[in-house]
PDB file of C-alpha atoms in Angstrom:
ATOM      1  CA  MET A   1       0.101  -0.281  -0.005  1.00 71.00           C
ATOM      2  CA  ASN A   2       1.678   3.202  -0.870  1.00 81.00           C
ATOM      3  CA  ALA A   3       1.827   6.182   1.599  1.00 81.00           C
ATOM      4  CA  THR A   4      -1.386   8.133   0.044  1.00 83.00           C
ATOM      5  CA  ASN A   5      -3.565   5.074   0.538  1.00 89.00           C
ATOM      6  CA  LYS A   6      -2.188   4.376   4.056  1.00 90.00           C
ATOM      7  CA  LYS A   7      -2.958   8.062   5.161  1.00 94.00           C
ATOM      8  CA  THR A   8      -6.506   7.881   3.497  1.00 94.00           C
ATOM      9  CA  GLU A   9      -7.087   4.668   5.353  1.00 95.00           C
ATOM     10  CA  ILE A  10      -5.897   5.848   8.628  1.00 96.00           C
ATOM     11  CA  LEU A  11      -7.947   9.212   8.304  1.00 95.00           C
ATOM     12  CA  GLU A  12     -10.994   7.053   7.595  1.00 95.00           C
ATOM     13  CA  GLY A  13     -10.324   4.681  10.457  1.00 95.00           C
ATOM     14  CA  LEU A  14     -10.034   7.735  13.003  1.00 96.00           C
ATOM     15  CA  HIS A  15     -13.527   9.172  11.877  1.00 93.00           C
ATOM     16  CA  HIS A  16     -15.142   6.196  13.480  1.00 93.00           C
ATOM     17  CA  PHE A  17     -14.299   6.748  17.085  1.00 95.00           C
ATOM     18  CA  HIS A  18     -16.838   8.823  19.240  1.00 94.00           C
ATOM     19  CA  GLY A  19     -16.506   7.959  22.543  1.00 86.00           C
ATOM     20  CA  SER A  20     -14.448   5.071  23.877  1.00 87.00           C
ATOM     21  CA  ALA A  21     -15.624   1.562  25.298  1.00 85.00           C
ATOM     22  CA  GLU A  22     -12.433   0.896  26.959  1.00 90.00           C
ATOM     23  CA  ILE A  23      -9.286   2.849  28.187  1.00 93.00           C
ATOM     24  CA  TYR A  24      -5.882   1.139  28.165  1.00 95.00           C
ATOM     25  CA  SER A  25      -2.730   1.813  30.450  1.00 94.00           C
ATOM     26  CA  ILE A  26       0.281   2.435  28.076  1.00 92.00           C
ATOM     27  CA  SER A  27       3.276   1.385  30.048  1.00 90.00           C
ATOM     28  CA  PRO A  28       4.675   0.651  33.711  1.00 91.00           C
ATOM     29  CA  LEU A  29       6.772   3.550  32.870  1.00 91.00           C
ATOM     30  CA  PHE A  30       3.951   5.916  33.033  1.00 94.00           C
ATOM     31  CA  PRO A  31       1.453   4.762  35.532  1.00 91.00           C
ATOM     32  CA  GLY A  32      -1.908   6.064  35.602  1.00 93.00           C
ATOM     33  CA  PHE A  33      -1.725   7.615  31.931  1.00 96.00           C
ATOM     34  CA  CYS A  34      -4.238   5.793  29.759  1.00 96.00           C
ATOM     35  CA  ILE A  35      -5.458   5.938  26.202  1.00 97.00           C
ATOM     36  CA  THR A  36      -8.717   5.424  24.388  1.00 97.00           C
ATOM     37  CA  ASP A  37      -9.759   3.089  21.610  1.00 97.00           C
ATOM     38  CA  GLY A  38      -9.105   5.975  19.302  1.00 97.00           C
ATOM     39  CA  VAL A  39      -5.730   6.878  20.472  1.00 98.00           C
ATOM     40  CA  ARG A  40      -4.661   3.047  20.585  1.00 97.00           C
ATOM     41  CA  TYR A  41      -5.825   2.850  17.019  1.00 97.00           C
ATOM     42  CA  LEU A  42      -3.738   5.870  16.072  1.00 98.00           C
ATOM     43  CA  ARG A  43      -0.737   4.463  18.012  1.00 97.00           C
ATOM     44  CA  ASP A  44      -0.996   1.058  16.337  1.00 97.00           C
ATOM     45  CA  GLU A  45      -1.871   2.115  12.776  1.00 96.00           C
ATOM     46  CA  THR A  46       0.975   4.908  12.684  1.00 97.00           C
ATOM     47  CA  ALA A  47       3.508   3.070  14.823  1.00 96.00           C
ATOM     48  CA  CYS A  48       3.653   6.372  16.944  1.00 96.00           C
ATOM     49  CA  HIS A  49       4.350   4.878  20.490  1.00 96.00           C
ATOM     50  CA  TRP A  50       6.977   7.583  20.438  1.00 97.00           C
ATOM     51  CA  LEU A  51       4.187  10.196  20.358  1.00 98.00           C
ATOM     52  CA  ILE A  52       2.244   8.956  23.182  1.00 97.00           C
ATOM     53  CA  ASP A  53       5.289   8.376  25.415  1.00 97.00           C
ATOM     54  CA  ASP A  54       6.278  11.894  24.871  1.00 97.00           C
ATOM     55  CA  ILE A  55       2.866  13.144  25.863  1.00 97.00           C
ATOM     56  CA  ALA A  56       2.886  10.887  28.881  1.00 97.00           C
ATOM     57  CA  ALA A  57       6.534  11.927  29.889  1.00 96.00           C
ATOM     58  CA  LEU A  58       5.911  15.667  29.351  1.00 96.00           C
ATOM     59  CA  GLN A  59       3.244  15.344  32.234  1.00 95.00           C
ATOM     60  CA  ILE A  60       5.912  16.164  34.818  1.00 94.00           C
ATOM     61  CA  HIS A  61       7.202  19.069  32.721  1.00 95.00           C
ATOM     62  CA  PRO A  62       7.065  22.116  35.343  1.00 95.00           C
ATOM     63  CA  LYS A  63       5.164  24.404  32.904  1.00 95.00           C
ATOM     64  CA  ILE A  64       2.293  21.370  32.616  1.00 94.00           C
ATOM     65  CA  ARG A  65       2.519  20.121  36.002  1.00 91.00           C
ATOM     66  CA  LYS A  66       2.316  23.675  37.552  1.00 92.00           C
ATOM     67  CA  HIS A  67      -0.223  25.243  35.086  1.00 93.00           C
ATOM     68  CA  PRO A  68      -3.682  25.174  36.774  1.00 91.00           C
ATOM     69  CA  LYS A  69      -5.447  24.622  33.395  1.00 91.00           C
ATOM     70  CA  LEU A  70      -3.222  22.048  32.028  1.00 91.00           C
ATOM     71  CA  ARG A  71      -3.800  20.119  35.294  1.00 85.00           C
ATOM     72  CA  GLU A  72      -7.503  19.440  34.099  1.00 90.00           C
ATOM     73  CA  GLU A  73      -7.131  19.536  30.200  1.00 95.00           C
ATOM     74  CA  GLN A  74      -4.530  19.696  27.531  1.00 97.00           C
ATOM     75  CA  PHE A  75      -4.763  20.338  23.827  1.00 97.00           C
ATOM     76  CA  TRP A  76      -1.818  18.566  22.037  1.00 98.00           C
ATOM     77  CA  THR A  77      -1.030  18.950  18.252  1.00 98.00           C
ATOM     78  CA  LEU A  78       1.780  17.226  16.284  1.00 98.00           C
ATOM     79  CA  GLU A  79       2.497  19.030  13.027  1.00 98.00           C
ATOM     80  CA  VAL A  80       4.738  17.397  10.235  1.00 98.00           C
ATOM     81  CA  LYS A  81       6.553  19.702   7.894  1.00 98.00           C
ATOM     82  CA  GLU A  82       7.317  18.685   4.335  1.00 97.00           C
ATOM     83  CA  ASP A  83      10.911  18.096   5.294  1.00 98.00           C
ATOM     84  CA  ARG A  84       9.591  15.312   7.786  1.00 97.00           C
ATOM     85  CA  SER A  85      10.409  17.339  11.057  1.00 98.00           C
ATOM     86  CA  ALA A  86       7.921  18.067  13.218  1.00 98.00           C
ATOM     87  CA  VAL A  87       6.616  20.111  15.993  1.00 98.00           C
ATOM     88  CA  LEU A  88       4.739  18.900  19.229  1.00 98.00           C
ATOM     89  CA  LYS A  89       2.807  21.716  21.063  1.00 98.00           C
ATOM     90  CA  CYS A  90       0.867  21.690  24.270  1.00 98.00           C
ATOM     91  CA  GLU A  91      -1.942  24.375  24.608  1.00 97.00           C
ATOM     92  CA  TRP A  92      -4.250  25.211  27.029  1.00 93.00           C
ATOM     93  CA  ASP A  93      -6.435  26.985  24.867  1.00 90.00           C
ATOM     94  CA  ILE A  94      -6.178  27.787  21.079  1.00 85.00           C
ATOM     95  CA  GLY A  95      -3.052  29.701  20.471  1.00 90.00           C
ATOM     96  CA  LYS A  96      -1.861  29.461  23.964  1.00 94.00           C
ATOM     97  CA  ILE A  97       1.198  27.490  23.836  1.00 96.00           C
ATOM     98  CA  VAL A  98       2.810  26.305  26.967  1.00 96.00           C
ATOM     99  CA  VAL A  99       5.252  23.674  25.895  1.00 96.00           C
ATOM    100  CA  GLN A 100       6.644  22.990  22.247  1.00 97.00           C
ATOM    101  CA  GLN A 101       9.174  20.369  21.289  1.00 96.00           C
ATOM    102  CA  HIS A 102      10.781  20.171  17.945  1.00 98.00           C
ATOM    103  CA  ILE A 103      11.422  16.794  16.538  1.00 97.00           C
ATOM    104  CA  ASP A 104      14.232  16.442  13.903  1.00 98.00           C
ATOM    105  CA  TRP A 105      12.706  13.972  11.832  1.00 97.00           C
ATOM    106  CA  THR A 106       9.565  11.465  11.809  1.00 97.00           C
ATOM    107  CA  ASP A 107       7.840   8.884   9.740  1.00 96.00           C
ATOM    108  CA  PHE A 108       4.330   9.793  11.181  1.00 97.00           C
ATOM    109  CA  PRO A 109       2.385   9.317   8.097  1.00 97.00           C
ATOM    110  CA  LEU A 110      -0.292  12.164   8.662  1.00 97.00           C
ATOM    111  CA  ASP A 111       0.230  16.065   8.402  1.00 97.00           C
ATOM    112  CA  LYS A 112      -1.256  16.941  11.590  1.00 98.00           C
ATOM    113  CA  ILE A 113      -3.064  15.156  14.578  1.00 98.00           C
ATOM    114  CA  ARG A 114      -4.601  16.460  17.703  1.00 98.00           C
ATOM    115  CA  ILE A 115      -4.814  14.463  20.926  1.00 98.00           C
ATOM    116  CA  TRP A 116      -6.668  15.750  24.118  1.00 97.00           C
ATOM    117  CA  VAL A 117      -5.434  14.895  27.552  1.00 97.00           C
ATOM    118  CA  ALA A 118      -7.747  15.125  30.900  1.00 96.00           C
ATOM    119  CA  ARG A 119      -7.678  13.683  34.316  1.00 91.00           C
ATOM    120  CA  GLY A 120     -10.265  11.402  35.369  1.00 86.00           C
ATOM    121  CA  GLN A 121     -10.947   9.007  38.308  1.00 82.00           C
ATOM    122  CA  PHE A 122     -11.896   5.335  38.390  1.00 79.00           C
ATOM    123  CA  GLU A 123     -14.860   4.247  40.351  1.00 78.00           C
ATOM    124  CA  ASN A 124     -12.358   3.090  43.082  1.00 84.00           C
ATOM    125  CA  GLY A 125     -11.194   6.833  43.364  1.00 80.00           C
ATOM    126  CA  LYS A 126      -7.768   6.170  41.934  1.00 84.00           C
ATOM    127  CA  GLY A 127      -6.726   9.009  39.538  1.00 90.00           C
ATOM    128  CA  TYR A 128      -5.726   8.594  35.993  1.00 94.00           C
ATOM    129  CA  ILE A 129      -4.727  10.950  33.074  1.00 95.00           C
ATOM    130  CA  LEU A 130      -6.589   9.965  29.832  1.00 96.00           C
ATOM    131  CA  ALA A 131      -5.381  10.814  26.303  1.00 97.00           C
ATOM    132  CA  TYR A 132      -8.216  10.811  23.691  1.00 97.00           C
ATOM    133  CA  LEU A 133      -9.206  12.055  20.260  1.00 97.00           C
ATOM    134  CA  PRO A 134     -11.416  15.375  20.126  1.00 96.00           C
ATOM    135  CA  SER A 135     -14.183  13.144  18.533  1.00 96.00           C
ATOM    136  CA  GLU A 136     -14.086  10.897  21.590  1.00 96.00           C
ATOM    137  CA  ARG A 137     -15.044  13.646  24.071  1.00 86.00           C
TER     138      ARG A 137
END
């Protein structure tokens, strides 16, 4: 399958996610950081484990950890440039960038993806951080 067809297939697949039946822990390295069905699909189809790990790892960044709005909700965007470099941004509102990370090279097949992150609680009261697609809100 060529790159254009794969990109189209992934984008079409992402349109099917509205809400999430399950949440998944991503790694023992990031306890309490979970993803939805849609983010799991994105991660698996694009092999972007690194992207999800970066977002999880950046949760301890002082600008994120201490920002009152980002403790509740975060808006992440990965934008891939023509030269295959990319920028990963975390915003607390449109245009309100708090953290930005340059990525020298990526094979991520999409031009842009948005992932939202919010805090939640399980029924037992234990907290978690959940990464989800905007359509899964």
